[in-house]
PDB file of C-alpha atoms and ligand atoms in Angstrom:
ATOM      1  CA  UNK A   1      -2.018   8.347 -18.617  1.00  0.00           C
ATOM      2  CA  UNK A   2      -0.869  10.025 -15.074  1.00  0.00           C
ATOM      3  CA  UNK A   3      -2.894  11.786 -12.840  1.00  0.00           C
ATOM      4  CA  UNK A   4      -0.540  13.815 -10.121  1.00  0.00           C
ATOM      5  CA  UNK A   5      -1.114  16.222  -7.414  1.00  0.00           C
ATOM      6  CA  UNK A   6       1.656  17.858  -5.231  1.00  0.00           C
ATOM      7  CA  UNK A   7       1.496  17.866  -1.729  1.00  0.00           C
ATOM      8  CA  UNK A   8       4.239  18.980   1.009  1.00  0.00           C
ATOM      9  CA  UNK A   9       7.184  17.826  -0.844  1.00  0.00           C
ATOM     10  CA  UNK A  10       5.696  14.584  -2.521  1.00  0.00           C
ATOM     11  CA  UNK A  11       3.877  13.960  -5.665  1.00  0.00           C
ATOM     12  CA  UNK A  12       1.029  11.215  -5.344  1.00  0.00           C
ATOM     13  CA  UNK A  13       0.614   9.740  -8.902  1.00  0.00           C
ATOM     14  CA  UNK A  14      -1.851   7.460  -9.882  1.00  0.00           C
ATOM     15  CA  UNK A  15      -1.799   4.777 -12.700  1.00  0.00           C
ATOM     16  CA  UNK A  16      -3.014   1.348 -14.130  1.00  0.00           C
ATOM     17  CA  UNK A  17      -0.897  -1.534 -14.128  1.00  0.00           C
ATOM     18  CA  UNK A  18       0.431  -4.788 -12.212  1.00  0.00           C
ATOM     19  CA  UNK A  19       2.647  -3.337  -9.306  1.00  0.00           C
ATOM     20  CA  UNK A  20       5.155  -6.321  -9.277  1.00  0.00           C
ATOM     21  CA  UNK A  21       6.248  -4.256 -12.312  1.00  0.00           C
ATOM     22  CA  UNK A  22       7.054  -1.153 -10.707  1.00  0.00           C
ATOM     23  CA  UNK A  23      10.770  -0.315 -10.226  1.00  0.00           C
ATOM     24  CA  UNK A  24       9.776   1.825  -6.666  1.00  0.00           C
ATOM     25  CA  UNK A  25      11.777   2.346  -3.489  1.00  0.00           C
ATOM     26  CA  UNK A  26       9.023   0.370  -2.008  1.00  0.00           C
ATOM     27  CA  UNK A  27       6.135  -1.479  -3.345  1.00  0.00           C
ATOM     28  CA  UNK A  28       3.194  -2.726  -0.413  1.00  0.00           C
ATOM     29  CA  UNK A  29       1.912  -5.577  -0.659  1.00  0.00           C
ATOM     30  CA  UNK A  30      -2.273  -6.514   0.893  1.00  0.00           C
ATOM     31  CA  UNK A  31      -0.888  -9.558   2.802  1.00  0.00           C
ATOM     32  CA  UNK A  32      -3.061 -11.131   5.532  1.00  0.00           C
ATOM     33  CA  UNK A  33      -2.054 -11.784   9.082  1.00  0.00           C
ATOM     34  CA  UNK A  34      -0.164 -14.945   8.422  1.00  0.00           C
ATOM     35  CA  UNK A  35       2.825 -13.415   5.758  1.00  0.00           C
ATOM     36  CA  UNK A  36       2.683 -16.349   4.130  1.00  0.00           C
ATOM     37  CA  UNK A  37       1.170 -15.467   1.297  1.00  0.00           C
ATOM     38  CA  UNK A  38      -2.557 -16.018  -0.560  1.00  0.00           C
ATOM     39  CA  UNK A  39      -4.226 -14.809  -3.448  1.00  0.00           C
ATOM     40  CA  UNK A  40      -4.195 -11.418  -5.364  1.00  0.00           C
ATOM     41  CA  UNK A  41      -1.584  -8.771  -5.522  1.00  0.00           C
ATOM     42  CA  UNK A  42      -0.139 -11.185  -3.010  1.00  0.00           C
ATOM     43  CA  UNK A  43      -0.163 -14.277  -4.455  1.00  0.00           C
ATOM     44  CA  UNK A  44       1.252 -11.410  -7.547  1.00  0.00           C
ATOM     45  CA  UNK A  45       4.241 -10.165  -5.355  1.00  0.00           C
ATOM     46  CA  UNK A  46       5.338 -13.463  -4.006  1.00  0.00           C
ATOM     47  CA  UNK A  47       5.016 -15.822  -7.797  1.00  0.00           C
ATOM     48  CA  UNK A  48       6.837 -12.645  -9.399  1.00  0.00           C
ATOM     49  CA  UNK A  49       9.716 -12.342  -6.727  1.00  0.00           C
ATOM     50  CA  UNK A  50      10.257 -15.662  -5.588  1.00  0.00           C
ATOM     51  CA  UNK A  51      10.855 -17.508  -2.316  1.00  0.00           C
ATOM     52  CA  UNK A  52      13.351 -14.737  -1.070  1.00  0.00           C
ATOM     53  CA  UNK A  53      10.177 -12.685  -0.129  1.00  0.00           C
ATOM     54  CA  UNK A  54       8.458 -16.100   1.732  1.00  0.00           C
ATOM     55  CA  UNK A  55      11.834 -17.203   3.390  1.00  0.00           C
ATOM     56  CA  UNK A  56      11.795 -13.174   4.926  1.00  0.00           C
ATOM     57  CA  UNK A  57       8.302 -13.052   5.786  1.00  0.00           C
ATOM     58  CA  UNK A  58       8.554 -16.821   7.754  1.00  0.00           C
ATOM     59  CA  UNK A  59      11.597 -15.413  10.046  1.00  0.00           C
ATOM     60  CA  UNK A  60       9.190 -12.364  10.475  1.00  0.00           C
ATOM     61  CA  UNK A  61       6.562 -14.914  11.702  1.00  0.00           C
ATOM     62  CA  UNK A  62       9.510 -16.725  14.009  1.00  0.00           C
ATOM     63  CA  UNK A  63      10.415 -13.458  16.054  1.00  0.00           C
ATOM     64  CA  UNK A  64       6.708 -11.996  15.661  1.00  0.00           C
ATOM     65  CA  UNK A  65       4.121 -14.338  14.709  1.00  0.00           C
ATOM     66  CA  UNK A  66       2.655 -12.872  12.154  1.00  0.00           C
ATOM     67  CA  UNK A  67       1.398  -9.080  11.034  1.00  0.00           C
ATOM     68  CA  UNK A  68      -1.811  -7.675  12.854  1.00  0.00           C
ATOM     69  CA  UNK A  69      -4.475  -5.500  11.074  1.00  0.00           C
ATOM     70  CA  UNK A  70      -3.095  -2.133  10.168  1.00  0.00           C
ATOM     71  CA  UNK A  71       0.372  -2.786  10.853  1.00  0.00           C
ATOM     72  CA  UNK A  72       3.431  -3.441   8.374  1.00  0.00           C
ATOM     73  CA  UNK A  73       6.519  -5.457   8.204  1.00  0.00           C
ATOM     74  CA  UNK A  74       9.265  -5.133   5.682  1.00  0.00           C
ATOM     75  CA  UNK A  75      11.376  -7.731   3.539  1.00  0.00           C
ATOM     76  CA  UNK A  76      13.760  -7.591   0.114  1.00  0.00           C
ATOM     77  CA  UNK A  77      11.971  -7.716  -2.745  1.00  0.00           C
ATOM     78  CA  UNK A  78      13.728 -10.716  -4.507  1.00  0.00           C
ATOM     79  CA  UNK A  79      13.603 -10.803  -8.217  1.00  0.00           C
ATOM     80  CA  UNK A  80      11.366  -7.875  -8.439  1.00  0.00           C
ATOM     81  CA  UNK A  81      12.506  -4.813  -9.234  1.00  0.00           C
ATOM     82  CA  UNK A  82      11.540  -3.191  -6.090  1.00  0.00           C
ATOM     83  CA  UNK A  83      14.430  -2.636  -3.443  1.00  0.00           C
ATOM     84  CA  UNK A  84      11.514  -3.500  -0.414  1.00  0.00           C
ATOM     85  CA  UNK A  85       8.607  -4.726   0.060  1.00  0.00           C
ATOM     86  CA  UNK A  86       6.458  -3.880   3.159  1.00  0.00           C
ATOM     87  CA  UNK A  87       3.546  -6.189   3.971  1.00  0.00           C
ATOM     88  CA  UNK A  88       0.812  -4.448   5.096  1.00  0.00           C
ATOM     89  CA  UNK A  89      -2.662  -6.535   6.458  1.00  0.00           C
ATOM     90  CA  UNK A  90      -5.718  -4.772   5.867  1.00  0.00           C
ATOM     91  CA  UNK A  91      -9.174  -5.119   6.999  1.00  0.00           C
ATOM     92  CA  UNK A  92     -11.663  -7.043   6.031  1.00  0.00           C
ATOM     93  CA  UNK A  93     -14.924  -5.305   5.307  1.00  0.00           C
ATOM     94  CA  UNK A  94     -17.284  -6.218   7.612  1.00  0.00           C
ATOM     95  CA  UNK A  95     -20.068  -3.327   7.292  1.00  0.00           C
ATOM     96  CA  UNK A  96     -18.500  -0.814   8.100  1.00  0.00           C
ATOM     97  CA  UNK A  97     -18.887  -0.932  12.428  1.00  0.00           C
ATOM     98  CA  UNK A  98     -15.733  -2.939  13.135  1.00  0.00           C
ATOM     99  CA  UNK A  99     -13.306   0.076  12.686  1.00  0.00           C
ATOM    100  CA  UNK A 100     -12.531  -0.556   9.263  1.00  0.00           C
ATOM    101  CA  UNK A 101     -11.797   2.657   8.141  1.00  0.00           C
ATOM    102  CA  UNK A 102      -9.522   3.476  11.088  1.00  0.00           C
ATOM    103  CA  UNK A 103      -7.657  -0.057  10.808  1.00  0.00           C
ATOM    104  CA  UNK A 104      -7.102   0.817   6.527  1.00  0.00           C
ATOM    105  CA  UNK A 105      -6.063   4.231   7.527  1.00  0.00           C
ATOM    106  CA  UNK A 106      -3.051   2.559   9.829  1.00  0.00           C
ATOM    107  CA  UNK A 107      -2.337   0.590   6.668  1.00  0.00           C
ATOM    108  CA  UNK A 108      -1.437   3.419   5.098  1.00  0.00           C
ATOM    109  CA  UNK A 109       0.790   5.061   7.856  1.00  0.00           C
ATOM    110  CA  UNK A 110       2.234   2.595   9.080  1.00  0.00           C
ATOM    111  CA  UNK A 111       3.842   1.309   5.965  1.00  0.00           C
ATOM    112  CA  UNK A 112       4.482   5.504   5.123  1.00  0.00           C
ATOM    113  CA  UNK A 113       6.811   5.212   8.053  1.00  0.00           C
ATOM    114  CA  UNK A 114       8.576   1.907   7.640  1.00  0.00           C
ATOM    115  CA  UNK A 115       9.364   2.750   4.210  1.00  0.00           C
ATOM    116  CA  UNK A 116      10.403   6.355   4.826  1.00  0.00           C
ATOM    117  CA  UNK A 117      12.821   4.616   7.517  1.00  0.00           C
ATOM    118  CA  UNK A 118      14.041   2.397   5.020  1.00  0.00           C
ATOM    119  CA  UNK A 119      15.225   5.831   2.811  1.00  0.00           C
ATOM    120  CA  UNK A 120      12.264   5.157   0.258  1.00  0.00           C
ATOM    121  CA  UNK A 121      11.991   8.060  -2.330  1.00  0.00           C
ATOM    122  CA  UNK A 122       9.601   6.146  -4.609  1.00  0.00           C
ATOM    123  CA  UNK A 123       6.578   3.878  -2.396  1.00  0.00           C
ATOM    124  CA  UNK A 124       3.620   2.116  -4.822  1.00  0.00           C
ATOM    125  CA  UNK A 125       0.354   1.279  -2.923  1.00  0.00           C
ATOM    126  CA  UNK A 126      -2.278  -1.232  -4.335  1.00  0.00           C
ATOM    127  CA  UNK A 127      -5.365  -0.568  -3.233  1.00  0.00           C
ATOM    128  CA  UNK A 128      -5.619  -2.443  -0.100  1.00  0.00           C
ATOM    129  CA  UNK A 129      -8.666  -4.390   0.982  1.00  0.00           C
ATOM    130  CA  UNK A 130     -10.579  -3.724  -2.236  1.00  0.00           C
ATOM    131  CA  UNK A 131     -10.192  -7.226  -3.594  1.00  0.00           C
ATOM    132  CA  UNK A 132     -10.734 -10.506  -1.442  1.00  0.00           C
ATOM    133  CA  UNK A 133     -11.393  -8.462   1.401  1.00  0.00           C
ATOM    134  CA  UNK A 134     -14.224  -6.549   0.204  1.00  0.00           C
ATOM    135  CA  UNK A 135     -13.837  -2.964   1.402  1.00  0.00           C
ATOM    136  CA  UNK A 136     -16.109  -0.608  -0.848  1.00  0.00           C
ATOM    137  CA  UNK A 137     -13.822   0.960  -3.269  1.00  0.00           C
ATOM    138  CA  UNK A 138     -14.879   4.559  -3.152  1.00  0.00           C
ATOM    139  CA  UNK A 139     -14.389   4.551   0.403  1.00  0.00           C
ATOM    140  CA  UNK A 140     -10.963   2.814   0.260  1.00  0.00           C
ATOM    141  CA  UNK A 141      -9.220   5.381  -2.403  1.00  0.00           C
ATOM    142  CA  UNK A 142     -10.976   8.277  -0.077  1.00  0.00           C
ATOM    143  CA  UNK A 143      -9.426   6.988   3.073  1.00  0.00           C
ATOM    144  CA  UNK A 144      -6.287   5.768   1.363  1.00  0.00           C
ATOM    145  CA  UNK A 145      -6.239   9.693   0.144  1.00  0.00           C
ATOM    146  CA  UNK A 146      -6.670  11.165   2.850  1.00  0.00           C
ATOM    147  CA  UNK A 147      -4.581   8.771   5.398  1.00  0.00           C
ATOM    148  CA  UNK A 148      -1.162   9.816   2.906  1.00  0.00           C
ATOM    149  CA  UNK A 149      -2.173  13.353   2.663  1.00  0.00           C
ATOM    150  CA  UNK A 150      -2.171  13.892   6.364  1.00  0.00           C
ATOM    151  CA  UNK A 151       0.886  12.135   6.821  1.00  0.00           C
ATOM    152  CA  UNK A 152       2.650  14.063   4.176  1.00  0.00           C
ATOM    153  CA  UNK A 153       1.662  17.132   5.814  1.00  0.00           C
ATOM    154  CA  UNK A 154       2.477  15.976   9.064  1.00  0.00           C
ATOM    155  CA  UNK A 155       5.972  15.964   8.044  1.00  0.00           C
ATOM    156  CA  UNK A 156       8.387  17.720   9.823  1.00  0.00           C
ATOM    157  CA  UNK A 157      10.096  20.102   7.637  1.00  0.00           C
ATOM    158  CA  UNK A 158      13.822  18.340   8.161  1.00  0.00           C
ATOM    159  CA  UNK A 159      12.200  15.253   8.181  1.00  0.00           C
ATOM    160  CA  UNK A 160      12.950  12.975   4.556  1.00  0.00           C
ATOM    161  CA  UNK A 161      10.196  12.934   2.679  1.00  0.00           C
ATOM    162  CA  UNK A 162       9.395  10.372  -0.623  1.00  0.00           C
ATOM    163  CA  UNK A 163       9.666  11.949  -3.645  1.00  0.00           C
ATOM    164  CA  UNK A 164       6.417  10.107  -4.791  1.00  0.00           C
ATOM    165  CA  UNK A 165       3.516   7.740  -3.786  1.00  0.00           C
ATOM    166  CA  UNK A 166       2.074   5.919  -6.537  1.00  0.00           C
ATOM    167  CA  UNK A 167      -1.192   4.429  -6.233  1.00  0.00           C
ATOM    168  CA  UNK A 168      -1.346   1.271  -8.330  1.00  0.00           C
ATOM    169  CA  UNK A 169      -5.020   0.505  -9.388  1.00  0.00           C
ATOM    170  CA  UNK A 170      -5.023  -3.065 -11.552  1.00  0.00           C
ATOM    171  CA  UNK A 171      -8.728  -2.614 -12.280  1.00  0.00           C
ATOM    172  CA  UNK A 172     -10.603  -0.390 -13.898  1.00  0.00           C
ATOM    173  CA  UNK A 173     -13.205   0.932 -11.797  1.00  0.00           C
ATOM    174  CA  UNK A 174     -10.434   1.349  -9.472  1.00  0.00           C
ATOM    175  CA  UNK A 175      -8.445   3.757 -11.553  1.00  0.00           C
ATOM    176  CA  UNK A 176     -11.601   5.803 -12.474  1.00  0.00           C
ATOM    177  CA  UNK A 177     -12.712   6.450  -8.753  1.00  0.00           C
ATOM    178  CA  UNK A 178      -8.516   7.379  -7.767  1.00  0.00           C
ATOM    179  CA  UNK A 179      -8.485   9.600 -11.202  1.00  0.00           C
ATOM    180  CA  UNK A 180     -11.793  11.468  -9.729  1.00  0.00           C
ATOM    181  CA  UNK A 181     -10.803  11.456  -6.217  1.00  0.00           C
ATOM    182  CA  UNK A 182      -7.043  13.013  -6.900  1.00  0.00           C
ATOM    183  CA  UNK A 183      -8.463  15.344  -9.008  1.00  0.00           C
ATOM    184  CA  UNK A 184     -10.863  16.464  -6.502  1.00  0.00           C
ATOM    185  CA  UNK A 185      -7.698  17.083  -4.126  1.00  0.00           C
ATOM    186  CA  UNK A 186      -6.160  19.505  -6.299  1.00  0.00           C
TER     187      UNK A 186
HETATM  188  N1  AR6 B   1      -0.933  -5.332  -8.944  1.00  0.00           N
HETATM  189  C1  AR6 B   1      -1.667  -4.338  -8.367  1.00  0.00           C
HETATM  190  N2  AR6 B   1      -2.879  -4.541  -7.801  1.00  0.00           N
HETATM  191  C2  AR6 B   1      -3.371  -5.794  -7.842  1.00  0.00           C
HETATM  192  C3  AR6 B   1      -2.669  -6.891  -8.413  1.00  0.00           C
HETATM  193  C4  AR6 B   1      -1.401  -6.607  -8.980  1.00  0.00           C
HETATM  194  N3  AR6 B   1      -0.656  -7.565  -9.538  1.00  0.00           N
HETATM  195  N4  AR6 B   1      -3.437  -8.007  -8.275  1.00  0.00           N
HETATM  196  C5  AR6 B   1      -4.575  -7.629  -7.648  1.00  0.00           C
HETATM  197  N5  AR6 B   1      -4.538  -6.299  -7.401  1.00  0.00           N
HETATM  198  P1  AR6 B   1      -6.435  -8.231  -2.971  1.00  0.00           P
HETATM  199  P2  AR6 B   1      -7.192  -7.533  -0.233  1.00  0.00           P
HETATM  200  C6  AR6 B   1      -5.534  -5.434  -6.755  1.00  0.00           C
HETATM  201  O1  AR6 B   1      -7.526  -9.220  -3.089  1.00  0.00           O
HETATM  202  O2  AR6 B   1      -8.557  -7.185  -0.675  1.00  0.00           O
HETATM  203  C7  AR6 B   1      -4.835 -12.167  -0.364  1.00  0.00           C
HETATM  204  O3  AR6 B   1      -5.199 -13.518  -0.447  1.00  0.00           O
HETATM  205  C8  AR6 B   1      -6.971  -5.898  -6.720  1.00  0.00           C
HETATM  206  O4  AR6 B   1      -7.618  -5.612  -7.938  1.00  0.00           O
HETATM  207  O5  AR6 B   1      -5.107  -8.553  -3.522  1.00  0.00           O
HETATM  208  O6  AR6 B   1      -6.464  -6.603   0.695  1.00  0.00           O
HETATM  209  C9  AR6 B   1      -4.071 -11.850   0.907  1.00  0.00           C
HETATM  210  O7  AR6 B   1      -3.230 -12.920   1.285  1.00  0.00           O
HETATM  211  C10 AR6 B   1      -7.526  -5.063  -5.581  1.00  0.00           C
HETATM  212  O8  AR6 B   1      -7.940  -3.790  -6.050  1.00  0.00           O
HETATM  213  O9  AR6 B   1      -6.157  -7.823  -1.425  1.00  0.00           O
HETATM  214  C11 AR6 B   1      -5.174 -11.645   1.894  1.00  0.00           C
HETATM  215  O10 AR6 B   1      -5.645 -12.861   2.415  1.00  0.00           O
HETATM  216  C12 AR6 B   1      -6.318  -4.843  -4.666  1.00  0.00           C
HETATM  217  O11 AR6 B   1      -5.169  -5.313  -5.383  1.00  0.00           O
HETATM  218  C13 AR6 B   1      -6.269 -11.001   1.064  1.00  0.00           C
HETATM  219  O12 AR6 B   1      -6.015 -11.388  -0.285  1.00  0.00           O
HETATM  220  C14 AR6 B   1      -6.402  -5.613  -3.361  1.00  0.00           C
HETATM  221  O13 AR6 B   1      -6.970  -6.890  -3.624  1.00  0.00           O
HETATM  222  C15 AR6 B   1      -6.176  -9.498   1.107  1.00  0.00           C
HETATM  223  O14 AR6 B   1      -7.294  -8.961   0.455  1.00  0.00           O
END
């Protein structure tokens, strides 16, 4: 079952699966400061696409050293069907008085705008922090909302646009709180 809403010139879909599966533009992975991998949909992304993905992310780490919270880096997708995938690092919940909302918020735009560089029509989000990192997950899908809405409207009107933004939800709490919280967009 889909849930959509339109906004600007992008539908934002929502649906239930494994996102290694997803044959998007772009699919973002929660990666952690390091890039070199751990648990979850990132332990997910790098077993299903093989050491391509690890090999890209450790010459990210030579020039860079590493991926800060809130910011994004890009590398193939190896064997998954995916053309990119950009490694985001989002926070860890920590209360809520340590900026965490702002820092998942930059999550969200900054891998908007490397993917949209990269000519992305099709982007899949997992729902960042809401796993080993603990963010509440009612909270998360809001801000994740509202973070992609904004930048979709932000859009210039000559500016490329994707085509759509799925949100990936692997559990099921998950997909009933971004089912409720699209449909209160609309
Ligand atoms: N497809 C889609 N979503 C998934 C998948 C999958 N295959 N597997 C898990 N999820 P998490 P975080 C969901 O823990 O909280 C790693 O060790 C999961 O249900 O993957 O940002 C990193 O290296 C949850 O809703 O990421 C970091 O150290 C969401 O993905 C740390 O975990 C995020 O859960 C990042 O923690």
């Amino acid at each position: 079952m889909e849930t959509s809403i339109t906004i600007n010139r992008t539908v934002l879909t929502v649906v239930r699966g494994d996102i290694t599966r997803i044959p998007a533009d772009v699919i973002v992975n929660a990666a952690n400061t390091s890039l070199l991998g751990g648990g979850g949909v990132d332990g997910a992304i790098h077993r299903a696409g093989g050491p391509e993905i690890l090999d890209a992310c450790r010459r990210i780490r030579a020039k860079q050293g590493g991926c800060p919270v809130g910011e994004a880096v890009i590398t193939t997708a190896g064997l998954l069907p995916a053309k990119y995938v950009v490694h985001t690092v989002g926070p860890v919940w920590n209360g809520g008085d340590d900026d965490e909302a702002e820092k998942l918020r930059d999550c969200y735009r900054s891998s908007l705008t490397l993917a949209i560089e990269h000519g992305a029509a099709t982007i899949a989000f997992p729902n960042i922090s809401t796993g080993i990192y603990s963010f509440p997950k009612l909270l998360a899908a809001e801000i994740a909302l509202d973070a992609v809405a904004e930048y979709l409207c932000e859009l210039a009107d000559d500016a490329p646009a994707p085509k759509r933004i799925i949100f990936v939800c692997y559990d099921a709490e998950n997909e009933q709180i971004y089912r409720e919280t699209l449909g209160n967009c609309s």
